[in-house]
């Protein structure tokens, strides 16, 4: 039985998203006692504080998935030098009502792929700022700014040979980070 449930939040809704593929490939690199489950964010309404007392079912689902997880994995593209709005919307939803944030204390990792040369560095930095406020301890090193170029993925959807060692090394540190924050 899996000991660590990880809620995976992907910041792209695009069908052929590199970041969706990266999330899938990453989960294959985790150990057997880690169970990675992607949390859906595409059916969340736009956050409206007036709804805090009567949240939509999709919001309740997201919050319960986060609550049930021992750790978080954010896999996000960069939009206009920040995180995509859909990701911030999901973060805002699960952070409310005030004092009832689902994120509080959940250890996390942040990674992302972009077609740009600095591959999501600024999106990740903005995301880290938000997570710090939400009391989410986030793996600092290694940073992983993945350049979405030919060969990133192999024919089976795994990480291709040129990036596999680096991404496996990131996953190993992520796993150790989560283990160190969760009491057995
Ligand atoms: C982008 N893209 C982009 N790339 C980047 O490296 N830095 C950026 O600031 C932006 N800005 C940006 C804004 C918007 C609105 C879009 C749609 C795209 C390009 C982005 O890296 C590319 O579209 C990726 O393919 C998005 O990730 P997914 O959807 O493939 O996971």
Short mmCIF file of N, CA and C and ligand atoms in Angstrom, two decimals:
data_model
loop_
_atom_site.label_atom_id
_atom_site.label_comp_id
_atom_site.label_asym_id
_atom_site.label_seq_id
_atom_site.Cartn_x
_atom_site.Cartn_y
_atom_site.Cartn_z
N UNK A 1 0.84 -1.20 0.00
CA UNK A 1 0.00 0.00 0.00
C UNK A 1 0.88 1.25 0.00
N UNK A 2 0.47 2.26 -0.79
CA UNK A 2 1.26 3.48 -0.87
C UNK A 2 1.22 4.24 0.45
N UNK A 3 2.36 4.73 0.84
CA UNK A 3 2.44 5.45 2.10
C UNK A 3 2.32 6.95 1.89
N UNK A 4 2.73 7.41 0.72
CA UNK A 4 2.74 8.85 0.45
C UNK A 4 1.84 9.14 -0.75
N UNK A 5 0.78 9.86 -0.49
CA UNK A 5 -0.06 10.29 -1.60
C UNK A 5 0.35 11.71 -1.99
N UNK A 6 0.61 11.91 -3.27
CA UNK A 6 1.06 13.21 -3.76
C UNK A 6 0.00 13.79 -4.69
N UNK A 7 -0.46 14.99 -4.38
CA UNK A 7 -1.38 15.70 -5.27
C UNK A 7 -0.54 16.46 -6.30
N UNK A 8 -0.76 16.13 -7.57
CA UNK A 8 -0.02 16.78 -8.66
C UNK A 8 -0.92 17.85 -9.26
N UNK A 9 -0.40 19.08 -9.34
CA UNK A 9 -1.18 20.18 -9.91
C UNK A 9 -0.43 20.69 -11.13
N UNK A 10 -1.07 20.58 -12.28
CA UNK A 10 -0.44 20.97 -13.55
C UNK A 10 -1.03 22.30 -14.00
N UNK A 11 -0.18 23.25 -14.33
CA UNK A 11 -0.62 24.60 -14.65
C UNK A 11 -1.03 24.83 -16.08
N UNK A 12 -1.17 23.78 -16.86
CA UNK A 12 -1.62 23.92 -18.25
C UNK A 12 -2.84 23.04 -18.48
N UNK A 13 -3.83 23.58 -19.17
CA UNK A 13 -5.03 22.81 -19.52
C UNK A 13 -4.94 22.25 -20.93
N UNK A 14 -3.93 22.61 -21.65
CA UNK A 14 -3.78 22.26 -23.07
C UNK A 14 -3.65 20.75 -23.24
N UNK A 15 -4.39 20.23 -24.26
CA UNK A 15 -4.42 18.78 -24.46
C UNK A 15 -3.03 18.20 -24.62
N UNK A 16 -2.20 18.83 -25.47
CA UNK A 16 -0.86 18.29 -25.74
C UNK A 16 0.22 18.96 -24.91
N UNK A 17 -0.15 19.43 -23.76
CA UNK A 17 0.75 20.19 -22.89
C UNK A 17 2.05 19.43 -22.58
N UNK A 18 3.16 20.14 -22.76
CA UNK A 18 4.46 19.58 -22.34
C UNK A 18 4.46 19.30 -20.84
N UNK A 19 3.82 20.19 -20.10
CA UNK A 19 3.83 20.04 -18.65
C UNK A 19 2.97 18.87 -18.17
N UNK A 20 1.88 18.60 -18.89
CA UNK A 20 1.11 17.38 -18.59
C UNK A 20 1.99 16.15 -18.84
N UNK A 21 2.69 16.18 -19.97
CA UNK A 21 3.58 15.04 -20.29
C UNK A 21 4.70 14.92 -19.27
N UNK A 22 5.23 16.08 -18.87
CA UNK A 22 6.31 16.05 -17.87
C UNK A 22 5.80 15.47 -16.56
N UNK A 23 4.58 15.86 -16.17
CA UNK A 23 4.02 15.34 -14.91
C UNK A 23 3.88 13.82 -14.99
N UNK A 24 3.39 13.34 -16.13
CA UNK A 24 3.21 11.88 -16.29
C UNK A 24 4.56 11.18 -16.24
N UNK A 25 5.53 11.73 -16.96
CA UNK A 25 6.86 11.10 -17.00
C UNK A 25 7.51 11.13 -15.62
N UNK A 26 7.32 12.22 -14.88
CA UNK A 26 7.91 12.34 -13.54
C UNK A 26 7.36 11.28 -12.60
N UNK A 27 6.07 11.05 -12.69
CA UNK A 27 5.46 10.13 -11.73
C UNK A 27 6.02 8.71 -11.92
N UNK A 28 6.49 8.42 -13.11
CA UNK A 28 7.08 7.09 -13.35
C UNK A 28 8.45 6.95 -12.69
N UNK A 29 9.04 8.07 -12.32
CA UNK A 29 10.39 8.03 -11.73
C UNK A 29 10.35 7.95 -10.21
N UNK A 30 9.14 8.00 -9.65
CA UNK A 30 9.02 7.94 -8.20
C UNK A 30 9.09 6.51 -7.68
N UNK A 31 9.33 6.35 -6.38
CA UNK A 31 9.42 5.01 -5.79
C UNK A 31 8.03 4.40 -5.61
N UNK A 32 7.96 3.10 -5.35
CA UNK A 32 6.66 2.42 -5.27
C UNK A 32 5.76 2.90 -4.13
N UNK A 33 6.33 3.47 -3.08
CA UNK A 33 5.47 3.92 -1.98
C UNK A 33 4.97 5.35 -2.18
N UNK A 34 5.18 5.90 -3.37
CA UNK A 34 4.62 7.21 -3.71
C UNK A 34 3.51 7.03 -4.73
N UNK A 35 2.34 7.56 -4.41
CA UNK A 35 1.18 7.46 -5.30
C UNK A 35 0.84 8.88 -5.79
N UNK A 36 1.14 9.15 -7.05
CA UNK A 36 0.92 10.48 -7.63
C UNK A 36 -0.46 10.54 -8.27
N UNK A 37 -1.27 11.49 -7.84
CA UNK A 37 -2.62 11.66 -8.40
C UNK A 37 -2.80 13.10 -8.84
N UNK A 38 -3.11 13.28 -10.12
CA UNK A 38 -3.29 14.64 -10.62
C UNK A 38 -4.64 15.19 -10.16
N UNK A 39 -4.60 16.38 -9.60
CA UNK A 39 -5.83 17.06 -9.18
C UNK A 39 -6.35 17.91 -10.33
N UNK A 40 -7.61 17.71 -10.65
CA UNK A 40 -8.23 18.45 -11.75
C UNK A 40 -8.45 19.91 -11.35
N UNK A 41 -8.10 20.83 -12.24
CA UNK A 41 -8.36 22.25 -11.94
C UNK A 41 -9.13 22.94 -13.06
N UNK A 42 -9.42 22.20 -14.16
CA UNK A 42 -10.03 22.85 -15.32
C UNK A 42 -11.51 23.14 -15.14
N UNK A 43 -12.15 22.55 -14.15
CA UNK A 43 -13.59 22.79 -13.95
C UNK A 43 -13.86 23.69 -12.75
N UNK A 44 -12.82 24.30 -12.20
CA UNK A 44 -13.03 25.23 -11.10
C UNK A 44 -13.61 26.53 -11.64
N UNK A 45 -14.58 27.12 -10.92
CA UNK A 45 -15.03 28.45 -11.33
C UNK A 45 -13.94 29.47 -11.05
N UNK A 46 -14.09 30.67 -11.61
CA UNK A 46 -13.19 31.75 -11.21
C UNK A 46 -13.43 32.04 -9.73
N UNK A 47 -12.34 32.23 -9.01
CA UNK A 47 -12.48 32.46 -7.58
C UNK A 47 -13.29 33.73 -7.30
N UNK A 48 -14.27 33.60 -6.40
CA UNK A 48 -15.10 34.74 -5.98
C UNK A 48 -15.29 34.60 -4.47
N UNK A 49 -14.81 35.56 -3.73
CA UNK A 49 -14.85 35.43 -2.27
C UNK A 49 -16.28 35.28 -1.75
N UNK A 50 -17.26 35.78 -2.51
CA UNK A 50 -18.65 35.63 -2.08
C UNK A 50 -19.07 34.17 -2.00
N UNK A 51 -18.36 33.30 -2.69
CA UNK A 51 -18.72 31.87 -2.69
C UNK A 51 -18.06 31.09 -1.56
N UNK A 52 -17.28 31.74 -0.73
CA UNK A 52 -16.56 31.02 0.33
C UNK A 52 -17.49 30.20 1.22
N UNK A 53 -18.69 30.71 1.46
CA UNK A 53 -19.61 30.00 2.35
C UNK A 53 -20.36 28.89 1.63
N UNK A 54 -20.31 28.89 0.31
CA UNK A 54 -21.03 27.87 -0.47
C UNK A 54 -20.18 27.46 -1.67
N UNK A 55 -19.04 26.79 -1.42
CA UNK A 55 -18.13 26.49 -2.53
C UNK A 55 -18.70 25.47 -3.50
N UNK A 56 -18.29 25.58 -4.75
CA UNK A 56 -18.71 24.62 -5.78
C UNK A 56 -18.16 23.24 -5.47
N UNK A 57 -18.83 22.21 -6.01
CA UNK A 57 -18.38 20.84 -5.77
C UNK A 57 -16.93 20.65 -6.21
N UNK A 58 -16.54 21.28 -7.32
CA UNK A 58 -15.16 21.12 -7.81
C UNK A 58 -14.15 21.70 -6.81
N UNK A 59 -14.55 22.74 -6.13
CA UNK A 59 -13.67 23.34 -5.12
C UNK A 59 -13.55 22.41 -3.91
N UNK A 60 -14.69 21.85 -3.49
CA UNK A 60 -14.67 20.90 -2.36
C UNK A 60 -13.80 19.70 -2.71
N UNK A 61 -13.90 19.24 -3.96
CA UNK A 61 -13.10 18.08 -4.39
C UNK A 61 -11.62 18.42 -4.33
N UNK A 62 -11.25 19.57 -4.87
CA UNK A 62 -9.83 19.96 -4.85
C UNK A 62 -9.32 20.03 -3.42
N UNK A 63 -10.09 20.67 -2.56
CA UNK A 63 -9.62 20.83 -1.18
C UNK A 63 -9.49 19.48 -0.48
N UNK A 64 -10.42 18.57 -0.76
CA UNK A 64 -10.32 17.25 -0.09
C UNK A 64 -9.14 16.46 -0.63
N UNK A 65 -8.83 16.62 -1.93
CA UNK A 65 -7.66 15.92 -2.48
C UNK A 65 -6.36 16.45 -1.87
N UNK A 66 -6.30 17.76 -1.71
CA UNK A 66 -5.10 18.35 -1.10
C UNK A 66 -4.99 17.90 0.36
N UNK A 67 -6.12 17.92 1.03
CA UNK A 67 -6.11 17.53 2.46
C UNK A 67 -5.65 16.08 2.64
N UNK A 68 -6.01 15.22 1.68
CA UNK A 68 -5.67 13.79 1.79
C UNK A 68 -4.23 13.50 1.38
N UNK A 69 -3.56 14.48 0.80
CA UNK A 69 -2.20 14.25 0.29
C UNK A 69 -1.16 14.54 1.36
N UNK A 70 -0.06 13.80 1.28
CA UNK A 70 1.07 14.07 2.17
C UNK A 70 2.03 15.08 1.54
N UNK A 71 1.93 15.25 0.22
CA UNK A 71 2.83 16.18 -0.46
C UNK A 71 2.21 16.70 -1.74
N UNK A 72 2.85 17.72 -2.29
CA UNK A 72 2.34 18.41 -3.48
C UNK A 72 3.44 18.45 -4.54
N UNK A 73 3.01 18.33 -5.80
CA UNK A 73 3.95 18.48 -6.91
C UNK A 73 3.32 19.43 -7.93
N UNK A 74 3.93 20.60 -8.08
CA UNK A 74 3.46 21.60 -9.04
C UNK A 74 4.30 21.49 -10.31
N UNK A 75 3.63 21.32 -11.43
CA UNK A 75 4.30 21.22 -12.73
C UNK A 75 3.67 22.29 -13.62
N UNK A 76 4.42 23.32 -13.92
CA UNK A 76 3.75 24.46 -14.55
C UNK A 76 4.53 25.10 -15.68
N UNK A 77 3.81 25.55 -16.70
CA UNK A 77 4.45 26.40 -17.70
C UNK A 77 4.59 27.83 -17.15
N UNK A 78 5.21 28.67 -17.96
CA UNK A 78 5.31 30.10 -17.64
C UNK A 78 4.46 30.87 -18.64
N UNK A 79 3.60 31.71 -18.13
CA UNK A 79 2.79 32.59 -18.98
C UNK A 79 3.18 34.03 -18.66
N UNK A 80 3.73 34.71 -19.65
CA UNK A 80 4.05 36.13 -19.49
C UNK A 80 4.85 36.39 -18.22
N UNK A 81 5.88 35.54 -18.06
CA UNK A 81 6.84 35.66 -16.96
C UNK A 81 6.23 35.44 -15.58
N UNK A 82 5.11 34.69 -15.54
CA UNK A 82 4.52 34.33 -14.24
C UNK A 82 3.83 32.98 -14.38
N UNK A 83 3.10 32.58 -13.35
CA UNK A 83 2.35 31.32 -13.44
C UNK A 83 1.05 31.56 -14.19
N UNK A 84 0.51 30.54 -14.85
CA UNK A 84 -0.78 30.69 -15.53
C UNK A 84 -1.90 31.02 -14.55
N UNK A 85 -2.88 31.79 -15.04
CA UNK A 85 -4.02 32.15 -14.20
C UNK A 85 -4.77 30.96 -13.65
N UNK A 86 -4.88 29.88 -14.44
CA UNK A 86 -5.62 28.70 -13.96
C UNK A 86 -4.97 28.11 -12.71
N UNK A 87 -3.66 28.20 -12.64
CA UNK A 87 -2.96 27.67 -11.47
C UNK A 87 -3.18 28.58 -10.26
N UNK A 88 -3.06 29.87 -10.47
CA UNK A 88 -3.29 30.80 -9.35
C UNK A 88 -4.73 30.70 -8.86
N UNK A 89 -5.66 30.52 -9.80
CA UNK A 89 -7.07 30.37 -9.43
C UNK A 89 -7.25 29.16 -8.51
N UNK A 90 -6.61 28.05 -8.87
CA UNK A 90 -6.72 26.84 -8.04
C UNK A 90 -6.10 27.06 -6.66
N UNK A 91 -4.96 27.73 -6.65
CA UNK A 91 -4.30 27.99 -5.36
C UNK A 91 -5.19 28.86 -4.49
N UNK A 92 -5.76 29.90 -5.08
CA UNK A 92 -6.63 30.79 -4.30
C UNK A 92 -7.84 30.03 -3.75
N UNK A 93 -8.47 29.21 -4.58
CA UNK A 93 -9.63 28.44 -4.12
C UNK A 93 -9.30 27.61 -2.88
N UNK A 94 -8.22 26.84 -2.98
CA UNK A 94 -7.92 25.90 -1.89
C UNK A 94 -7.32 26.60 -0.67
N UNK A 95 -7.07 27.89 -0.78
CA UNK A 95 -6.51 28.64 0.35
C UNK A 95 -7.58 29.25 1.25
N UNK A 96 -8.83 29.13 0.85
CA UNK A 96 -9.90 29.83 1.53
C UNK A 96 -11.00 28.89 2.00
N UNK A 97 -11.92 29.24 2.93
CA UNK A 97 -11.99 30.51 3.64
C UNK A 97 -10.74 30.74 4.52
N UNK A 98 -10.56 31.98 4.91
CA UNK A 98 -9.40 32.35 5.71
C UNK A 98 -9.31 31.43 6.94
N UNK A 99 -8.12 30.89 7.14
CA UNK A 99 -7.91 30.00 8.28
C UNK A 99 -8.20 28.54 7.96
N UNK A 100 -8.73 28.28 6.77
CA UNK A 100 -9.04 26.90 6.39
C UNK A 100 -8.33 26.51 5.09
N UNK A 101 -7.11 26.98 4.94
CA UNK A 101 -6.33 26.65 3.74
C UNK A 101 -5.97 25.18 3.72
N UNK A 102 -6.19 24.55 2.58
CA UNK A 102 -5.82 23.13 2.43
C UNK A 102 -4.31 22.97 2.25
N UNK A 103 -3.63 24.06 1.89
CA UNK A 103 -2.20 23.96 1.55
C UNK A 103 -1.30 23.93 2.78
N UNK A 104 -1.80 24.43 3.89
CA UNK A 104 -0.96 24.70 5.06
C UNK A 104 -0.09 23.51 5.47
N UNK A 105 1.21 23.71 5.41
CA UNK A 105 2.16 22.71 5.91
C UNK A 105 2.48 21.56 4.98
N UNK A 106 1.86 21.52 3.80
CA UNK A 106 2.10 20.40 2.87
C UNK A 106 3.42 20.63 2.14
N UNK A 107 4.36 19.73 2.22
CA UNK A 107 5.62 19.93 1.50
C UNK A 107 5.42 19.79 -0.01
N UNK A 108 6.23 20.54 -0.77
CA UNK A 108 6.00 20.61 -2.22
C UNK A 108 7.30 20.63 -3.00
N UNK A 109 7.17 20.30 -4.26
CA UNK A 109 8.21 20.52 -5.26
C UNK A 109 7.62 21.31 -6.41
N UNK A 110 8.45 22.10 -7.05
CA UNK A 110 8.04 22.94 -8.18
C UNK A 110 8.95 22.64 -9.35
N UNK A 111 8.34 22.38 -10.49
CA UNK A 111 9.12 22.09 -11.70
C UNK A 111 8.28 22.55 -12.89
N UNK A 112 8.93 22.78 -14.02
CA UNK A 112 8.14 23.19 -15.17
C UNK A 112 8.93 23.14 -16.45
N UNK A 113 8.19 23.05 -17.55
CA UNK A 113 8.80 23.00 -18.88
C UNK A 113 8.28 24.14 -19.73
N UNK A 114 9.18 24.69 -20.54
CA UNK A 114 8.81 25.78 -21.42
C UNK A 114 9.62 25.70 -22.70
N UNK A 115 9.05 26.26 -23.77
CA UNK A 115 9.79 26.30 -25.02
C UNK A 115 10.84 27.41 -24.99
N UNK A 116 10.75 28.28 -24.01
CA UNK A 116 11.71 29.38 -23.89
C UNK A 116 13.00 28.92 -23.21
N UNK A 117 14.06 29.68 -23.46
CA UNK A 117 15.39 29.27 -23.01
C UNK A 117 15.51 29.22 -21.49
N UNK A 118 14.80 30.10 -20.78
CA UNK A 118 14.92 30.09 -19.32
C UNK A 118 13.83 29.28 -18.66
N UNK A 119 13.20 28.43 -19.48
CA UNK A 119 12.23 27.43 -19.03
C UNK A 119 11.58 27.60 -17.68
N UNK A 120 10.66 28.51 -17.56
CA UNK A 120 9.74 28.65 -16.40
C UNK A 120 10.39 29.20 -15.12
N UNK A 121 11.58 29.74 -15.24
CA UNK A 121 12.27 30.23 -14.03
C UNK A 121 11.44 31.29 -13.31
N UNK A 122 10.88 32.21 -14.06
CA UNK A 122 10.14 33.29 -13.40
C UNK A 122 8.78 32.83 -12.91
N UNK A 123 8.14 31.93 -13.65
CA UNK A 123 6.88 31.36 -13.16
C UNK A 123 7.12 30.64 -11.84
N UNK A 124 8.19 29.88 -11.77
CA UNK A 124 8.49 29.14 -10.55
C UNK A 124 8.79 30.09 -9.40
N UNK A 125 9.49 31.18 -9.71
CA UNK A 125 9.82 32.13 -8.65
C UNK A 125 8.56 32.77 -8.09
N UNK A 126 7.64 33.14 -8.97
CA UNK A 126 6.37 33.72 -8.49
C UNK A 126 5.58 32.69 -7.68
N UNK A 127 5.57 31.46 -8.18
CA UNK A 127 4.85 30.40 -7.47
C UNK A 127 5.46 30.17 -6.08
N UNK A 128 6.77 30.16 -6.01
CA UNK A 128 7.44 29.96 -4.71
C UNK A 128 7.05 31.05 -3.71
N UNK A 129 6.91 32.27 -4.21
CA UNK A 129 6.51 33.38 -3.35
C UNK A 129 5.14 33.13 -2.74
N UNK A 130 4.21 32.68 -3.57
CA UNK A 130 2.85 32.39 -3.11
C UNK A 130 2.87 31.23 -2.12
N UNK A 131 3.63 30.19 -2.44
CA UNK A 131 3.67 29.01 -1.57
C UNK A 131 4.31 29.33 -0.22
N UNK A 132 5.28 30.24 -0.22
CA UNK A 132 5.89 30.64 1.05
C UNK A 132 4.84 31.28 1.95
N UNK A 133 4.02 32.14 1.37
CA UNK A 133 2.96 32.78 2.16
C UNK A 133 1.98 31.74 2.71
N UNK A 134 1.72 30.69 1.91
CA UNK A 134 0.74 29.67 2.30
C UNK A 134 1.35 28.60 3.21
N UNK A 135 2.57 28.84 3.67
CA UNK A 135 3.24 27.92 4.60
C UNK A 135 3.43 26.53 3.99
N UNK A 136 3.81 26.53 2.70
CA UNK A 136 4.13 25.29 1.98
C UNK A 136 5.65 25.20 1.86
N UNK A 137 6.30 24.31 2.62
CA UNK A 137 7.75 24.19 2.49
C UNK A 137 8.10 23.58 1.14
N UNK A 138 8.88 24.32 0.37
CA UNK A 138 9.13 23.95 -1.03
C UNK A 138 10.59 23.63 -1.25
N UNK A 139 10.84 22.49 -1.90
CA UNK A 139 12.21 22.07 -2.22
C UNK A 139 12.95 23.21 -2.92
N UNK A 140 14.10 23.60 -2.36
CA UNK A 140 14.85 24.72 -2.93
C UNK A 140 15.81 24.30 -4.03
N UNK A 141 16.53 23.21 -3.77
CA UNK A 141 17.51 22.71 -4.73
C UNK A 141 17.37 21.20 -4.89
N UNK A 142 17.56 20.68 -6.08
CA UNK A 142 17.93 21.42 -7.28
C UNK A 142 16.73 22.13 -7.91
N UNK A 143 16.99 23.26 -8.54
CA UNK A 143 15.97 23.87 -9.37
C UNK A 143 15.90 23.08 -10.67
N UNK A 144 14.74 23.10 -11.31
CA UNK A 144 14.59 22.36 -12.57
C UNK A 144 13.79 23.19 -13.54
N UNK A 145 14.49 23.79 -14.48
CA UNK A 145 13.86 24.59 -15.53
C UNK A 145 14.02 23.79 -16.82
N UNK A 146 12.98 23.08 -17.19
CA UNK A 146 13.09 22.12 -18.28
C UNK A 146 12.81 22.79 -19.62
N UNK A 147 13.74 22.64 -20.54
CA UNK A 147 13.57 23.20 -21.88
C UNK A 147 12.84 22.16 -22.74
N UNK A 148 11.63 22.52 -23.18
CA UNK A 148 10.82 21.59 -23.98
C UNK A 148 11.31 21.57 -25.42
N UNK A 149 12.24 20.70 -25.67
CA UNK A 149 12.81 20.61 -27.02
C UNK A 149 12.71 19.17 -27.50
N UNK A 150 13.00 18.95 -28.78
CA UNK A 150 12.94 17.60 -29.33
C UNK A 150 13.78 16.65 -28.48
N UNK A 151 13.22 15.48 -28.21
CA UNK A 151 13.97 14.49 -27.44
C UNK A 151 13.75 14.57 -25.95
N UNK A 152 12.98 15.58 -25.49
CA UNK A 152 12.72 15.64 -24.04
C UNK A 152 12.01 14.37 -23.57
N UNK A 153 11.08 13.87 -24.42
CA UNK A 153 10.36 12.65 -24.07
C UNK A 153 10.74 11.54 -25.04
N UNK A 154 10.74 10.32 -24.54
CA UNK A 154 11.00 9.19 -25.44
C UNK A 154 9.68 8.69 -26.02
N UNK A 155 9.74 7.67 -26.84
CA UNK A 155 8.55 7.20 -27.56
C UNK A 155 7.47 6.67 -26.62
N UNK A 156 7.86 6.26 -25.42
CA UNK A 156 6.89 5.73 -24.45
C UNK A 156 6.35 6.80 -23.51
N UNK A 157 6.74 8.05 -23.73
CA UNK A 157 6.27 9.11 -22.84
C UNK A 157 7.13 9.28 -21.60
N UNK A 158 8.23 8.56 -21.54
CA UNK A 158 9.17 8.76 -20.44
C UNK A 158 10.12 9.92 -20.77
N UNK A 159 10.99 10.26 -19.82
CA UNK A 159 11.99 11.31 -20.09
C UNK A 159 13.06 10.72 -21.01
N UNK A 160 13.38 11.47 -22.06
CA UNK A 160 14.36 11.01 -23.03
C UNK A 160 15.76 10.93 -22.44
N UNK A 161 16.67 10.23 -23.13
CA UNK A 161 17.99 9.94 -22.56
C UNK A 161 18.80 11.19 -22.19
N UNK A 162 18.65 12.29 -22.94
CA UNK A 162 19.50 13.45 -22.66
C UNK A 162 19.14 14.14 -21.34
N UNK A 163 17.91 13.97 -20.88
CA UNK A 163 17.48 14.65 -19.65
C UNK A 163 17.18 13.69 -18.50
N UNK A 164 17.24 12.38 -18.77
CA UNK A 164 16.74 11.41 -17.79
C UNK A 164 17.49 11.46 -16.47
N UNK A 165 18.81 11.53 -16.55
CA UNK A 165 19.60 11.51 -15.31
C UNK A 165 19.30 12.75 -14.46
N UNK A 166 19.21 13.90 -15.12
CA UNK A 166 18.92 15.13 -14.39
C UNK A 166 17.54 15.06 -13.72
N UNK A 167 16.54 14.62 -14.48
CA UNK A 167 15.17 14.60 -13.95
C UNK A 167 15.04 13.53 -12.85
N UNK A 168 15.71 12.40 -13.04
CA UNK A 168 15.69 11.38 -11.98
C UNK A 168 16.34 11.92 -10.70
N UNK A 169 17.44 12.66 -10.88
CA UNK A 169 18.11 13.26 -9.72
C UNK A 169 17.20 14.24 -9.01
N UNK A 170 16.43 15.02 -9.79
CA UNK A 170 15.46 15.95 -9.18
C UNK A 170 14.41 15.17 -8.40
N UNK A 171 13.89 14.12 -9.02
CA UNK A 171 12.85 13.32 -8.35
C UNK A 171 13.38 12.69 -7.06
N UNK A 172 14.60 12.21 -7.08
CA UNK A 172 15.18 11.59 -5.88
C UNK A 172 15.25 12.60 -4.73
N UNK A 173 15.64 13.82 -5.05
CA UNK A 173 15.70 14.87 -4.01
C UNK A 173 14.29 15.27 -3.55
N UNK A 174 13.37 15.31 -4.50
CA UNK A 174 11.98 15.62 -4.15
C UNK A 174 11.43 14.57 -3.18
N UNK A 175 11.66 13.31 -3.49
CA UNK A 175 11.17 12.21 -2.64
C UNK A 175 11.77 12.32 -1.23
N UNK A 176 13.05 12.60 -1.16
CA UNK A 176 13.70 12.74 0.15
C UNK A 176 13.11 13.93 0.91
N UNK A 177 12.81 15.01 0.18
CA UNK A 177 12.21 16.21 0.79
C UNK A 177 10.84 15.88 1.40
N UNK A 178 10.02 15.16 0.65
CA UNK A 178 8.70 14.80 1.16
C UNK A 178 8.84 13.87 2.37
N UNK A 179 9.68 12.88 2.25
CA UNK A 179 9.86 11.93 3.37
C UNK A 179 10.30 12.68 4.63
N UNK A 180 11.18 13.67 4.46
CA UNK A 180 11.73 14.36 5.63
C UNK A 180 10.67 15.23 6.32
N UNK A 181 9.58 15.54 5.61
CA UNK A 181 8.54 16.39 6.19
C UNK A 181 7.34 15.60 6.70
N UNK A 182 7.31 14.33 6.42
CA UNK A 182 6.15 13.53 6.83
C UNK A 182 6.63 12.54 7.88
N UNK A 183 6.01 12.60 9.05
CA UNK A 183 6.41 11.64 10.08
C UNK A 183 5.84 10.27 9.71
N UNK A 184 6.63 9.25 9.92
CA UNK A 184 6.24 7.89 9.51
C UNK A 184 5.08 7.40 10.35
C1 LIG B 1 3.63 31.48 -23.23
N1 LIG B 1 4.90 30.93 -23.34
C2 LIG B 1 5.93 31.41 -22.55
N2 LIG B 1 7.12 30.74 -22.43
C3 LIG B 1 8.08 31.19 -21.58
O1 LIG B 1 9.14 30.57 -21.47
N3 LIG B 1 7.91 32.34 -20.88
C4 LIG B 1 6.76 33.08 -20.95
O2 LIG B 1 6.63 34.07 -20.29
C5 LIG B 1 5.72 32.60 -21.81
N4 LIG B 1 4.54 33.28 -21.92
C6 LIG B 1 3.47 32.68 -22.52
C7 LIG B 1 2.18 33.25 -22.38
C8 LIG B 1 1.09 32.60 -22.91
C9 LIG B 1 -0.30 33.18 -22.69
C10 LIG B 1 1.26 31.40 -23.62
C11 LIG B 1 0.05 30.67 -24.20
C12 LIG B 1 2.50 30.86 -23.79
C13 LIG B 1 5.14 29.75 -24.18
C14 LIG B 1 4.97 28.48 -23.40
O3 LIG B 1 6.25 28.09 -22.89
C15 LIG B 1 4.45 27.36 -24.32
O4 LIG B 1 3.19 27.72 -24.86
C16 LIG B 1 4.35 26.04 -23.60
O5 LIG B 1 4.06 25.03 -24.54
C17 LIG B 1 3.25 26.09 -22.54
O6 LIG B 1 3.27 24.93 -21.76
P1 LIG B 1 2.33 23.66 -22.07
O7 LIG B 1 0.93 24.14 -22.31
O8 LIG B 1 2.91 22.99 -23.30
O9 LIG B 1 2.44 22.80 -20.85
#
